[in-house]
Tab-separated table of C-alpha atoms in Angstrom:
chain	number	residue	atom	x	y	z
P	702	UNK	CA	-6.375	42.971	-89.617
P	703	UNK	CA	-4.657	45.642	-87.871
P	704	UNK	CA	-6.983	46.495	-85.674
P	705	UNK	CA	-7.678	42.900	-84.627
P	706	UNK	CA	-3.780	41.895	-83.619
P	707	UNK	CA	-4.409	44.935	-81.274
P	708	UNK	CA	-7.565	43.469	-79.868
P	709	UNK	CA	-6.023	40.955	-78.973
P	710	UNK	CA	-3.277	42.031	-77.436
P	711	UNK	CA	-5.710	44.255	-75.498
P	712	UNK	CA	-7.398	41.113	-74.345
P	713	UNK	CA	-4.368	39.606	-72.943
P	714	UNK	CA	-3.002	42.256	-71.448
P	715	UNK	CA	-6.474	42.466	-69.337
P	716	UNK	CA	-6.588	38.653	-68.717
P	717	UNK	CA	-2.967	39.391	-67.334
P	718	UNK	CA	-3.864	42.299	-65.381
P	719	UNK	CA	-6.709	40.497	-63.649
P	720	UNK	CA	-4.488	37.314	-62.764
P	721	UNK	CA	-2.204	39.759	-60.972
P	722	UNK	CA	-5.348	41.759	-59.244
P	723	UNK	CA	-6.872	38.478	-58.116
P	724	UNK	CA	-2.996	36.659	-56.958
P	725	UNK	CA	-2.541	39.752	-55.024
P	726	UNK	CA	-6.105	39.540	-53.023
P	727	UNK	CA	-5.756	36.133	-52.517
P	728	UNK	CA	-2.297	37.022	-50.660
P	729	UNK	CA	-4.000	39.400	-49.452
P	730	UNK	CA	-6.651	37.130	-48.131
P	731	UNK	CA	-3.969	34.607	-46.876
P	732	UNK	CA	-1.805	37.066	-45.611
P	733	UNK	CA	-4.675	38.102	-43.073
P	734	UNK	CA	-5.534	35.004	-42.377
P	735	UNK	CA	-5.726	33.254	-38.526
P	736	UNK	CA	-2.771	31.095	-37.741
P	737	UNK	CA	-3.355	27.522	-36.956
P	738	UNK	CA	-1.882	24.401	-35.292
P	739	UNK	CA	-2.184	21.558	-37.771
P	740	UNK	CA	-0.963	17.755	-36.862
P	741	UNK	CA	-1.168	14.940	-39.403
P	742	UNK	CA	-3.881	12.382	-39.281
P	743	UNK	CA	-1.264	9.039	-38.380
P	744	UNK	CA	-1.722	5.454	-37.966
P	745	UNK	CA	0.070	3.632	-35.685
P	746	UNK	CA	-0.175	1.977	-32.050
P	747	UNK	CA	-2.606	3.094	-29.487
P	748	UNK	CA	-2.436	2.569	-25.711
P	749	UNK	CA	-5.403	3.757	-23.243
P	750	UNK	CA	-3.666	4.220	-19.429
P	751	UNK	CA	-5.546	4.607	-16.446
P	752	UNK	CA	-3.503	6.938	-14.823
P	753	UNK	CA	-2.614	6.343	-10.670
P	754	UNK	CA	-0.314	7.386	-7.982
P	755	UNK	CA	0.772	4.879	-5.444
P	756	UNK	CA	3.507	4.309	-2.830
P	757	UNK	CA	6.109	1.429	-2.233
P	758	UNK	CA	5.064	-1.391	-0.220
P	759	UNK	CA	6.669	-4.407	0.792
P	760	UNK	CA	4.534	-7.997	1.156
P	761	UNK	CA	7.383	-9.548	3.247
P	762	UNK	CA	7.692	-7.509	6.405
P	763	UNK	CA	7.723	-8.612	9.950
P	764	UNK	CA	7.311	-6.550	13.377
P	765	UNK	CA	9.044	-7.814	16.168
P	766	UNK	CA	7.894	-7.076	19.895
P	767	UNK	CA	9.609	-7.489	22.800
P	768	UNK	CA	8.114	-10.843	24.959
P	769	UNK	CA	9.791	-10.169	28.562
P	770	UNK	CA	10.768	-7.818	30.861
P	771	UNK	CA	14.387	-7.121	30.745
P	772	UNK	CA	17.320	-5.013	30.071
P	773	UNK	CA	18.540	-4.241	26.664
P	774	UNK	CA	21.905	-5.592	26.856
P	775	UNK	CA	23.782	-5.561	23.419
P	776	UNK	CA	22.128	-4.849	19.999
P	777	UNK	CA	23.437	-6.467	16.694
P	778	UNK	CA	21.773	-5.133	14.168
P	779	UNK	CA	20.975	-1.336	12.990
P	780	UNK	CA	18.695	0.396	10.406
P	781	UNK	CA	19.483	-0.463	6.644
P	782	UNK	CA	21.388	-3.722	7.439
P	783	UNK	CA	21.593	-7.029	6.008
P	784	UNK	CA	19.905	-9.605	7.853
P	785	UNK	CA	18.911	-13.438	7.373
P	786	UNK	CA	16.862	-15.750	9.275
P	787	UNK	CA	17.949	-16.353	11.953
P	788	UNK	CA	20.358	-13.300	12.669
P	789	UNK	CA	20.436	-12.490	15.986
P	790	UNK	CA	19.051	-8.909	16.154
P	791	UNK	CA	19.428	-8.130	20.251
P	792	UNK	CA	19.956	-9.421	23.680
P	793	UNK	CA	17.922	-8.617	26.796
P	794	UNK	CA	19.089	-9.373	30.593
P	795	UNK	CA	18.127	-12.193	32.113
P	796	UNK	CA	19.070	-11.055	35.449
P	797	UNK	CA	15.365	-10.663	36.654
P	798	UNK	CA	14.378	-14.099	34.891
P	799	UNK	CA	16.963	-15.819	37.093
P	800	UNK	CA	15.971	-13.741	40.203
P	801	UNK	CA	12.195	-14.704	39.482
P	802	UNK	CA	13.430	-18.671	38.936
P	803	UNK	CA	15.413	-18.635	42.261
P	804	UNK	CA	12.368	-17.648	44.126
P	805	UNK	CA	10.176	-19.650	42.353
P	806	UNK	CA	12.383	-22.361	43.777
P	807	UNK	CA	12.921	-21.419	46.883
P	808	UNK	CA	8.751	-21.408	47.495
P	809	UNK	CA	8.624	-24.718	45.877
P	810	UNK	CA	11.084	-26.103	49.020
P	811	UNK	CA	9.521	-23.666	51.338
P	812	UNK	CA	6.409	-25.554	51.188
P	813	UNK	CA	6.501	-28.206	53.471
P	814	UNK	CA	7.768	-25.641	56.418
P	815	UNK	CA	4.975	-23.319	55.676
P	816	UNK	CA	2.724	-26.312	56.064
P	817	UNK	CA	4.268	-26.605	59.532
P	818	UNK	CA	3.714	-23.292	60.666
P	819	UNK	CA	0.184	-23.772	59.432
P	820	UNK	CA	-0.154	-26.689	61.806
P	821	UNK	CA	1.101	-24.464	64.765
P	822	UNK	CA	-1.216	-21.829	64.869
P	823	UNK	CA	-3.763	-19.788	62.519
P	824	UNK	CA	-4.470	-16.691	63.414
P	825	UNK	CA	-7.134	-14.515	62.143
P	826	UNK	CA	-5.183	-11.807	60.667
P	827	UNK	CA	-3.220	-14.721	58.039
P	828	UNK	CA	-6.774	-15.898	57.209
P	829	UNK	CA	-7.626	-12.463	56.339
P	830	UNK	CA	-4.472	-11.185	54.585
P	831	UNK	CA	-4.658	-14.498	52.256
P	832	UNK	CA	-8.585	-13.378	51.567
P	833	UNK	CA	-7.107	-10.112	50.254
P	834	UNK	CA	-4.415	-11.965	48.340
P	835	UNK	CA	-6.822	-14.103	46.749
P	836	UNK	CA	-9.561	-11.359	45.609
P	837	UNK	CA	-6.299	-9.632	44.430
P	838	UNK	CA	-5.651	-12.658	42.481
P	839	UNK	CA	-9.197	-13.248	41.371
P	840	UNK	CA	-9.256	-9.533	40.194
P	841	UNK	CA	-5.904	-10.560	37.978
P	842	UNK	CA	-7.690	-13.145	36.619
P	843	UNK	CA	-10.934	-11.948	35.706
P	844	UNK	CA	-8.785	-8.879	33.568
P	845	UNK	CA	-6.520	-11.252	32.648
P	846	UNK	CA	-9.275	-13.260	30.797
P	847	UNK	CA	-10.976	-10.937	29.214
P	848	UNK	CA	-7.454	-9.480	27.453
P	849	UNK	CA	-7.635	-12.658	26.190
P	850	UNK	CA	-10.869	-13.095	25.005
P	851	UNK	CA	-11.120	-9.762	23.208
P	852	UNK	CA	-7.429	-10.915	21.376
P	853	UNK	CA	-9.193	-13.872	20.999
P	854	UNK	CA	-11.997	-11.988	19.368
P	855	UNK	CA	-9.791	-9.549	16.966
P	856	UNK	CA	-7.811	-12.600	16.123
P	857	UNK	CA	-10.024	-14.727	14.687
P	858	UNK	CA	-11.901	-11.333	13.108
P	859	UNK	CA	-8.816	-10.555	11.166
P	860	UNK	CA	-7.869	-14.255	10.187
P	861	UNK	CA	-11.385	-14.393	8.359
P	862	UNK	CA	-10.382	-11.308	6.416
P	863	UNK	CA	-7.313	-12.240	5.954
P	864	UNK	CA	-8.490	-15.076	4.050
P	865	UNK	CA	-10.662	-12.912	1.882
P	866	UNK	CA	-7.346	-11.510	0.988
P	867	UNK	CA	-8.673	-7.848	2.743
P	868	UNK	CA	-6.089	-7.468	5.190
P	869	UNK	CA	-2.257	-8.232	5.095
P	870	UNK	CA	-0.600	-11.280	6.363
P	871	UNK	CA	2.095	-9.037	8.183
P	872	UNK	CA	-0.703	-7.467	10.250
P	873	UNK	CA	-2.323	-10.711	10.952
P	874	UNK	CA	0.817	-12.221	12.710
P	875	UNK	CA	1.719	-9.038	14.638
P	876	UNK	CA	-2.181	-9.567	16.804
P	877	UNK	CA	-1.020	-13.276	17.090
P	878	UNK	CA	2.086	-12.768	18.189
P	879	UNK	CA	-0.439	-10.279	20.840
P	880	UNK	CA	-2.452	-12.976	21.239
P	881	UNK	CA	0.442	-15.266	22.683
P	882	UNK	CA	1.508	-12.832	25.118
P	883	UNK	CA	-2.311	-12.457	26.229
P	884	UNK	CA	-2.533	-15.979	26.536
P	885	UNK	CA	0.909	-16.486	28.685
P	886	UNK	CA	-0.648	-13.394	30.958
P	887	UNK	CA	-3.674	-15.653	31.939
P	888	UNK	CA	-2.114	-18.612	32.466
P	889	UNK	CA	0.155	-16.688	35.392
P	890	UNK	CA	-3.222	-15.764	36.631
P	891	UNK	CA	-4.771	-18.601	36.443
P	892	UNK	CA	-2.014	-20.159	38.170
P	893	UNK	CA	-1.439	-17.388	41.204
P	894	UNK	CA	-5.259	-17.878	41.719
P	895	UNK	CA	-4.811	-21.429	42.373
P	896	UNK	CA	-2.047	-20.723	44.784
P	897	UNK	CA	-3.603	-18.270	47.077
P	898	UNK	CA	-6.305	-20.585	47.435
P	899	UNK	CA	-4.772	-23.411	48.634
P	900	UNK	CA	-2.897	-21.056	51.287
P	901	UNK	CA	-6.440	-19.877	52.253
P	902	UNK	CA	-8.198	-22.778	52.356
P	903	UNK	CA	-5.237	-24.371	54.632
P	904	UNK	CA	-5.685	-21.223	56.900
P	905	UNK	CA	-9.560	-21.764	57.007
P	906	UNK	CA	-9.692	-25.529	57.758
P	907	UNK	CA	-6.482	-26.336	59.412
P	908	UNK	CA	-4.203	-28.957	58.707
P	909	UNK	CA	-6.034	-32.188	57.434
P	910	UNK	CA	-5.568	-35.939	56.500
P	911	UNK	CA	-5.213	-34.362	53.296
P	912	UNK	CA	-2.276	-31.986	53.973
P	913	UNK	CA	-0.100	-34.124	51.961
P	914	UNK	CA	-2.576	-33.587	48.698
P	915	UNK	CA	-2.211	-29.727	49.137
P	916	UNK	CA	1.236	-29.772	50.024
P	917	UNK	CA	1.817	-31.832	46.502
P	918	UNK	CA	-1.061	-29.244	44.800
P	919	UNK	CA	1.273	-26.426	45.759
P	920	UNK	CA	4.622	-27.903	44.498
P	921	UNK	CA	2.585	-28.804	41.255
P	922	UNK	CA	1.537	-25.434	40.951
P	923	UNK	CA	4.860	-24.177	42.120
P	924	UNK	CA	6.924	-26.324	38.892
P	925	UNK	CA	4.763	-24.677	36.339
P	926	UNK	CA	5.148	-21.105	37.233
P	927	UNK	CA	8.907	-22.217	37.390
P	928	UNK	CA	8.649	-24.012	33.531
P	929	UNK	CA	7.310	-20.988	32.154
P	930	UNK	CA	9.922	-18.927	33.458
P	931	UNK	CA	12.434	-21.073	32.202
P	932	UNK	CA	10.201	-20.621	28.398
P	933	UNK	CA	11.046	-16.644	28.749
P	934	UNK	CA	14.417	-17.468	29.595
P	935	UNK	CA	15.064	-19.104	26.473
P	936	UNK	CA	13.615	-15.919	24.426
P	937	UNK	CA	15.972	-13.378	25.856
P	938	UNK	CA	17.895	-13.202	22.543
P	939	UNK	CA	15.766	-11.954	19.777
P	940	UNK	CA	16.473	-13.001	16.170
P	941	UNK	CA	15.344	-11.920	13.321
P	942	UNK	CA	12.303	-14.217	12.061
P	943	UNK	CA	12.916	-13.398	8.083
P	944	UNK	CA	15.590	-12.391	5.487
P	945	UNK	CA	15.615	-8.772	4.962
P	946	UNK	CA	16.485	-5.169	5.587
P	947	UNK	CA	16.113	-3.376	9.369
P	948	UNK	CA	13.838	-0.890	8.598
P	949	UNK	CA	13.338	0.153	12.297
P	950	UNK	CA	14.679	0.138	15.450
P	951	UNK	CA	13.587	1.438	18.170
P	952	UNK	CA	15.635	0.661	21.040
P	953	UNK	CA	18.538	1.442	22.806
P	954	UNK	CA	21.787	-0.271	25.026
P	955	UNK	CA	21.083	0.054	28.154
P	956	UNK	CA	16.789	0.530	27.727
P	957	UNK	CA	14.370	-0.727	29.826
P	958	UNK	CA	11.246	-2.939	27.414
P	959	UNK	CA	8.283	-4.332	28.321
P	960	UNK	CA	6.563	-7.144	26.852
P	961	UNK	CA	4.789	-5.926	23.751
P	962	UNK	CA	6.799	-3.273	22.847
P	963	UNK	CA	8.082	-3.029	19.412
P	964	UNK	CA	11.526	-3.641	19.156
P	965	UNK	CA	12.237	-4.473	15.136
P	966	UNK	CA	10.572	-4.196	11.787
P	967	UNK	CA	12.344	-6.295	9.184
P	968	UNK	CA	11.641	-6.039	5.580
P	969	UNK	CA	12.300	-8.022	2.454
P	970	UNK	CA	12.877	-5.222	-0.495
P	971	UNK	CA	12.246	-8.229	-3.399
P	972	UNK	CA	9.071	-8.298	-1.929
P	973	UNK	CA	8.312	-4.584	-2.994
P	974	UNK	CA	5.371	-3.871	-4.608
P	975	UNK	CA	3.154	-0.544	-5.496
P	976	UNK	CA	-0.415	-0.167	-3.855
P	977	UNK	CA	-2.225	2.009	-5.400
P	978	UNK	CA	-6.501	3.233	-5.085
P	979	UNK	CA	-8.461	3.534	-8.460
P	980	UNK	CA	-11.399	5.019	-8.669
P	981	UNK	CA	-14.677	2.910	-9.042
P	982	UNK	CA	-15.419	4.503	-12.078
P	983	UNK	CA	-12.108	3.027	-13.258
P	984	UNK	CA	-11.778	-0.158	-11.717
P	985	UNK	CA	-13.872	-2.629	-14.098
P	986	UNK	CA	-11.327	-1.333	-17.460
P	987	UNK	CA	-8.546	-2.967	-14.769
P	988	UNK	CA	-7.523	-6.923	-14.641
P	989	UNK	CA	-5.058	-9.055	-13.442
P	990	UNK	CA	-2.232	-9.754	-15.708
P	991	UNK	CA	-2.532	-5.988	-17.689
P	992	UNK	CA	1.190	-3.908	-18.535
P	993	UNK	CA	1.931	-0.946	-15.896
P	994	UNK	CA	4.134	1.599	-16.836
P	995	UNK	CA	6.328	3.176	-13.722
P	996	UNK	CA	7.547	6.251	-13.263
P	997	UNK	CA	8.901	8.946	-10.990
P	998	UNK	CA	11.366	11.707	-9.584
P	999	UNK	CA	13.532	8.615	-8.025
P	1000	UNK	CA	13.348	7.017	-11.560
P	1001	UNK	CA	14.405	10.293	-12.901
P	1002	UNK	CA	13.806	9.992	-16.784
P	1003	UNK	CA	13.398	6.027	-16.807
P	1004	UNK	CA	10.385	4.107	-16.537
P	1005	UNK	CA	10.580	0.316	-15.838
P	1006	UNK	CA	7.650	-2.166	-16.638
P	1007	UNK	CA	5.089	-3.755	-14.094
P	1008	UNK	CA	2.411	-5.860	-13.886
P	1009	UNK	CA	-1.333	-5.914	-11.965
P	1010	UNK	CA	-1.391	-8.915	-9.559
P	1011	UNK	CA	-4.070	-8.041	-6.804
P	1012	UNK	CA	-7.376	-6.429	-6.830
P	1013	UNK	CA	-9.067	-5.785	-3.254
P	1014	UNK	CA	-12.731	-7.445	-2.980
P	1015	UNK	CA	-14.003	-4.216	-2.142
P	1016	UNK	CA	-14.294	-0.406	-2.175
P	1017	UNK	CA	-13.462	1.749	0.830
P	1018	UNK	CA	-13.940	5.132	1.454
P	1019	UNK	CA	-10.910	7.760	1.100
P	1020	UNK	CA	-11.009	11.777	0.859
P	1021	UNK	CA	-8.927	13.115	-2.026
P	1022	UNK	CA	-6.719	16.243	-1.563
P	1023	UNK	CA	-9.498	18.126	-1.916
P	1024	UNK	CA	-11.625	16.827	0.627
P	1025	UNK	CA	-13.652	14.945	-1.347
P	1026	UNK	CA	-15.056	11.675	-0.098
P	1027	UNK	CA	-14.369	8.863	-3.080
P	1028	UNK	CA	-15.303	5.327	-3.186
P	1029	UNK	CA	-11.655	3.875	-4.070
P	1030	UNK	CA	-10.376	0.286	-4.604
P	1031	UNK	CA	-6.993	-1.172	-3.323
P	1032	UNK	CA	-4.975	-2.033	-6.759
P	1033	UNK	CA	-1.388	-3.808	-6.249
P	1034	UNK	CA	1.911	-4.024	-8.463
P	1035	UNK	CA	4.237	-5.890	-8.566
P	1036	UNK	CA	7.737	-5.170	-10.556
P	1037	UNK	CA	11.607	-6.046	-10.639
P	1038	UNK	CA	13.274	-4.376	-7.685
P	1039	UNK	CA	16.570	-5.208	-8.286
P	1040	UNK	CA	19.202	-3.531	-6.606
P	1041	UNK	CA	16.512	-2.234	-4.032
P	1042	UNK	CA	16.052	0.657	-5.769
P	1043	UNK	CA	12.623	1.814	-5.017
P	1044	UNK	CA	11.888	2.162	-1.001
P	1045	UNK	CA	9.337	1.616	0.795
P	1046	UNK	CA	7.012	4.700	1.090
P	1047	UNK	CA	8.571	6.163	-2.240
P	1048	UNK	CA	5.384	7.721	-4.211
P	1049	UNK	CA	5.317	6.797	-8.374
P	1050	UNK	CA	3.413	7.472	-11.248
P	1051	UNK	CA	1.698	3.963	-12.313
P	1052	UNK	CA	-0.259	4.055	-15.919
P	1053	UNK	CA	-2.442	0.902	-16.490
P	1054	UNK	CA	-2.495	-0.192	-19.931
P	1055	UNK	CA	-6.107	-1.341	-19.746
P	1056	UNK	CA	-6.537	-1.240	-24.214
P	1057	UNK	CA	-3.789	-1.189	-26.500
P	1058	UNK	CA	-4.632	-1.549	-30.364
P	1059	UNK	CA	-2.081	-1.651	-33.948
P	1060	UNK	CA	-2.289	-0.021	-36.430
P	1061	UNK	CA	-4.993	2.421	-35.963
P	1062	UNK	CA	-5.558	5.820	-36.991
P	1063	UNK	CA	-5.428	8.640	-34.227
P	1064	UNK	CA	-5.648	12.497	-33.669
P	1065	UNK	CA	-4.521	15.054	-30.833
P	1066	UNK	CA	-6.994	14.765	-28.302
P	1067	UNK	CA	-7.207	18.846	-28.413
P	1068	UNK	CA	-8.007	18.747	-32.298
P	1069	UNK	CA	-11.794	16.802	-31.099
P	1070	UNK	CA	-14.708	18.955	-30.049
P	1071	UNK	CA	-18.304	18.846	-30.308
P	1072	UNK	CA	-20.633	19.594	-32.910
P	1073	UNK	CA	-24.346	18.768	-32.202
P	1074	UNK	CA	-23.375	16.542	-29.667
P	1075	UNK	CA	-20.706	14.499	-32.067
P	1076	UNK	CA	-17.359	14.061	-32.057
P	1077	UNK	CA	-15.629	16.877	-34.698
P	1078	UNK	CA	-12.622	18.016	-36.441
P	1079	UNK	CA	-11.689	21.083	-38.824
P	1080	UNK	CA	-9.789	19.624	-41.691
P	1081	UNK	CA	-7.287	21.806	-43.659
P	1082	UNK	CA	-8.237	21.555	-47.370
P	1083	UNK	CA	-7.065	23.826	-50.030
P	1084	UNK	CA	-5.967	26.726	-46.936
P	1085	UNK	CA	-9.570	26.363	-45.892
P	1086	UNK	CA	-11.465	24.457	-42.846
P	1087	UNK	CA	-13.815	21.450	-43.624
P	1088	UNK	CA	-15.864	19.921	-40.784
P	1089	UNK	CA	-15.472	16.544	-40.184
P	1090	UNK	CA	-17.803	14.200	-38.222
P	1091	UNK	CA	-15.725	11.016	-36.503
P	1092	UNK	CA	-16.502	8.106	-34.822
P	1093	UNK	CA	-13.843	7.798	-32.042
P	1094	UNK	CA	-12.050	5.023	-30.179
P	1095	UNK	CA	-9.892	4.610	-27.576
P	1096	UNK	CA	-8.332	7.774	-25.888
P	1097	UNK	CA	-5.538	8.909	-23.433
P	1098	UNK	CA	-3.904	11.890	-22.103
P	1099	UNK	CA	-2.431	12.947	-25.606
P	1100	UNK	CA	-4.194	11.176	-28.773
P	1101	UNK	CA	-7.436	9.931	-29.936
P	1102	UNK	CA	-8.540	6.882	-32.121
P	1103	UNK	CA	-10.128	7.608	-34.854
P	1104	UNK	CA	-12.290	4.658	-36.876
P	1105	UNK	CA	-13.895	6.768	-38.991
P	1106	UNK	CA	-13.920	10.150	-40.614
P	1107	UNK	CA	-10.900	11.257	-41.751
P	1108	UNK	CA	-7.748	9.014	-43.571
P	1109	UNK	CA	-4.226	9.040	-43.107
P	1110	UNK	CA	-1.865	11.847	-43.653
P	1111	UNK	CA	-4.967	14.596	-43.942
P	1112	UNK	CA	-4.152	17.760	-41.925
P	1113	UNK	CA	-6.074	18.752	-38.752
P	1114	UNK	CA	-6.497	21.532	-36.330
P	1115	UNK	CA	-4.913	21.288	-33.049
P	1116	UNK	CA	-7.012	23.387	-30.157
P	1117	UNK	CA	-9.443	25.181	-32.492
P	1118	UNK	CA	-10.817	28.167	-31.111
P	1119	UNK	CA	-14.666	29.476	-31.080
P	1120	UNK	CA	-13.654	32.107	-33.836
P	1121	UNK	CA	-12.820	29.454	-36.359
P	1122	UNK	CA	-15.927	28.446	-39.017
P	1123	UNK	CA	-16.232	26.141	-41.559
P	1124	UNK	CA	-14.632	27.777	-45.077
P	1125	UNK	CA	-12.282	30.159	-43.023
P	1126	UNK	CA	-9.207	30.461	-44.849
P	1127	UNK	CA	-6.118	30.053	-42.330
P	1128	UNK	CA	-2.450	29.602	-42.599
P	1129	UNK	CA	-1.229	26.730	-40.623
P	1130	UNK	CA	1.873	25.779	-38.296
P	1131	UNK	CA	2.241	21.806	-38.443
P	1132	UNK	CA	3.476	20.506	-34.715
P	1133	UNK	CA	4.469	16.886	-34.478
P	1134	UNK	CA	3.147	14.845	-31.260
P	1135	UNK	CA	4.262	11.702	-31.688
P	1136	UNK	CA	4.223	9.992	-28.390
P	1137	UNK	CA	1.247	7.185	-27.826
């Protein structure tokens, strides 16, 4: 009996001896195990962004060019003001217009005694100074026309596109507003040609019964070069043409401007939107309508919300920073700019939310890798990594969906490394990524 108590206790103090031999080499085994990142499998809301760059635009902008000749006599209005429609933005001299009436005038009543002198005598050197005067003129004319013709041309070009919504309305008015001046520039022609030809043709022939029709040709053509004087008198004072901010201005007192030189650009800030070029690869995930998220330095931490409202009809060629021709289409955005915040030219961060889903479970993105070919994890079981085969969803810069493979609140590797294999024992180091 004796002698079996002590087996016994024998036995137990073995069984005891090996629990403590085999605790200490399994924290042994732990203790020299690799440290891991672990997240939780969650379930929650996912978002997939295409993510975009883009600059501050505004749709309501207008560039304002100078229409006469003149002086720059006063100037109302400076960079970064206020202006409404209507404001008067400058004045220009009108000190050659009148000069350039008064002697439109004076030929209009110096008619009849040049008609005299023509009846006097004719001598060959008039008839051949008003030959020069008139190929002069001609010469006028002829470049005169084909200004116009080639405005003509680019006009109509960009009025077409413009109506295929590829090029801005802004753009479109600044080569009308060209086209106008063009079109002024030939009439003057037209009507100096007319002018030297009746003085030659008076010089050639001599006075006539029908002196009294040219004399009434020339004080016909005479009142319409005076009219259209009196048309650039009235646009000597230049106002502004929309409600806005002065974005530019680029003259000075005193300056000397042409016609066709730019004088204003006026711009509307509530009209700001973001353009911005997506990749072709990118552009079909992208509609009309979808959630933009907007961000930046000037935003400093905030983001405010925006909306896709234009999608260019086609691709056009741009090279990225790293001189890399892309095929890239024109994306715009439109968002609240109250308080005229956000500038033109400003560059911001613009994520598209082109899929958002509820509800769904989702991984790091650096806990997925490949294993023949298929989507993988290393689940943490029991201190010890388990392969998992997924089926994945929707993805951005931080998280993965997962729809099948792994269930909620199950512990997975973040960044695995080649040295990890399936059954490794590893200690783990939970992180928590929780933004979407």
């Amino acid at each position: 009996m004796l002698k079996r108590i002590l087996d016994k206790k024998s036995a137990m103090k073995w069984a005891a001896f090996l629990f403590a031999a085999a605790s200490a080499v399994m924290a042994f085994n732990l203790n020299s195990a690799p440290e891991v990142r672990v997240e939780t499998v969650k379930r929650g809301n996912m978002i997939e962004l295409v993510e975009l760059q883009g600059k501050v635009e505004l749709d309501t902008a207008e560039k304002i060019y100078a229409r006469i000749e003149g002086f720059v006599d006063g100037i109302n209005a400076y960079e970064g003001d206020e202006v409404e429609a209507g404001n008067k933005l400058l004045e220009i001299s009108s000190d050659n217009l009148r000069f350039a009436i008064s002697k439109a005038e004076a030929a209009q009543r110096a008619s009849k005694s040049q008609l005299q002198s023509l009846k006097s005598s004719i001598k060959p050197e008039h008839i051949m100074l008003a030959e020069a005067q008139l190929e002069q003129a001609k010469a006028a004319e002829d470049a005169a026309l084909k200004d116009l013709s080639n405005k003509r041309d680019n006009c109509e070009k960009l009025r077409l596109l413009h109506e295929k919504g590829a090029f801005p309305e802004k753009d479109l008015k600044d080569a009308e507003t060209m086209l106008t001046a063009a079109e002024s520039s030939f009439r003057n022609a037209f009507q100096a040609v007319k002018i030297t030809q009746y003085n030659l043709d008076i010089l050639e022939e001599g006075v006539s019964k029908d002196e009294i029709k040219v004399f009434e040709a020339n004080v016909t053509a005479a009142n319409v070069q005076v009219e259209e004087l009196l048309y650039d008198k009235g646009r000597t004072d230049v106002y502004s043409p929309i409600r806005g901010t002065v974005l530019e201005k680029n003259v000075e007192k005193g300056q000397i401007v042409m016609p066709g030189i730019l004088l204003y650009e006026i711009g509307n800030y509530d009209s700001a939107y973001i353009r911005a070029d997506v990749l072709v690869d990118d552009i079909a995930k992208i509609e009309k309508g979808q959630n933009v998220i907007i961000s930046g330095d000037v935003l400093n931490d905030e983001e405010i919300q925006g909306e896709v409202y234009y999608i260019a009809p086609k691709a056009e060629g741009r090279v990225s920073s790293l001189g890399i021709e892309q095929q890239r289409v024109e994306v715009r955005i439109k968002f609240d700019n109250a308080g005229s915040e956000l500038k033109p030219g400003y560059t911001l961060d613009a994520d598209i939310a082109v899929q958002e889903k509820s509800n769904t479970l989702y991984v790091p993105d650096k806990s997925v890798f490949k294993i023949d070919g298929k989507d993988s994890v290393f689940v943490v079981k029991n201190s010890r990594l388990e392969p998992r085969t997924i089926v994945s969803g929707l993805e951005n810069d931080d998280f993965i969906e997962v729809i099948s493979g792994v269930s909620e609140g199950e512990i997975v590797v973040v960044d695995p490394d080649s040295e990890l294999k399936p059954g490794k024992r590893v200690k783990f180091k939970k992180i928590n990524l929780d933004s979407r």
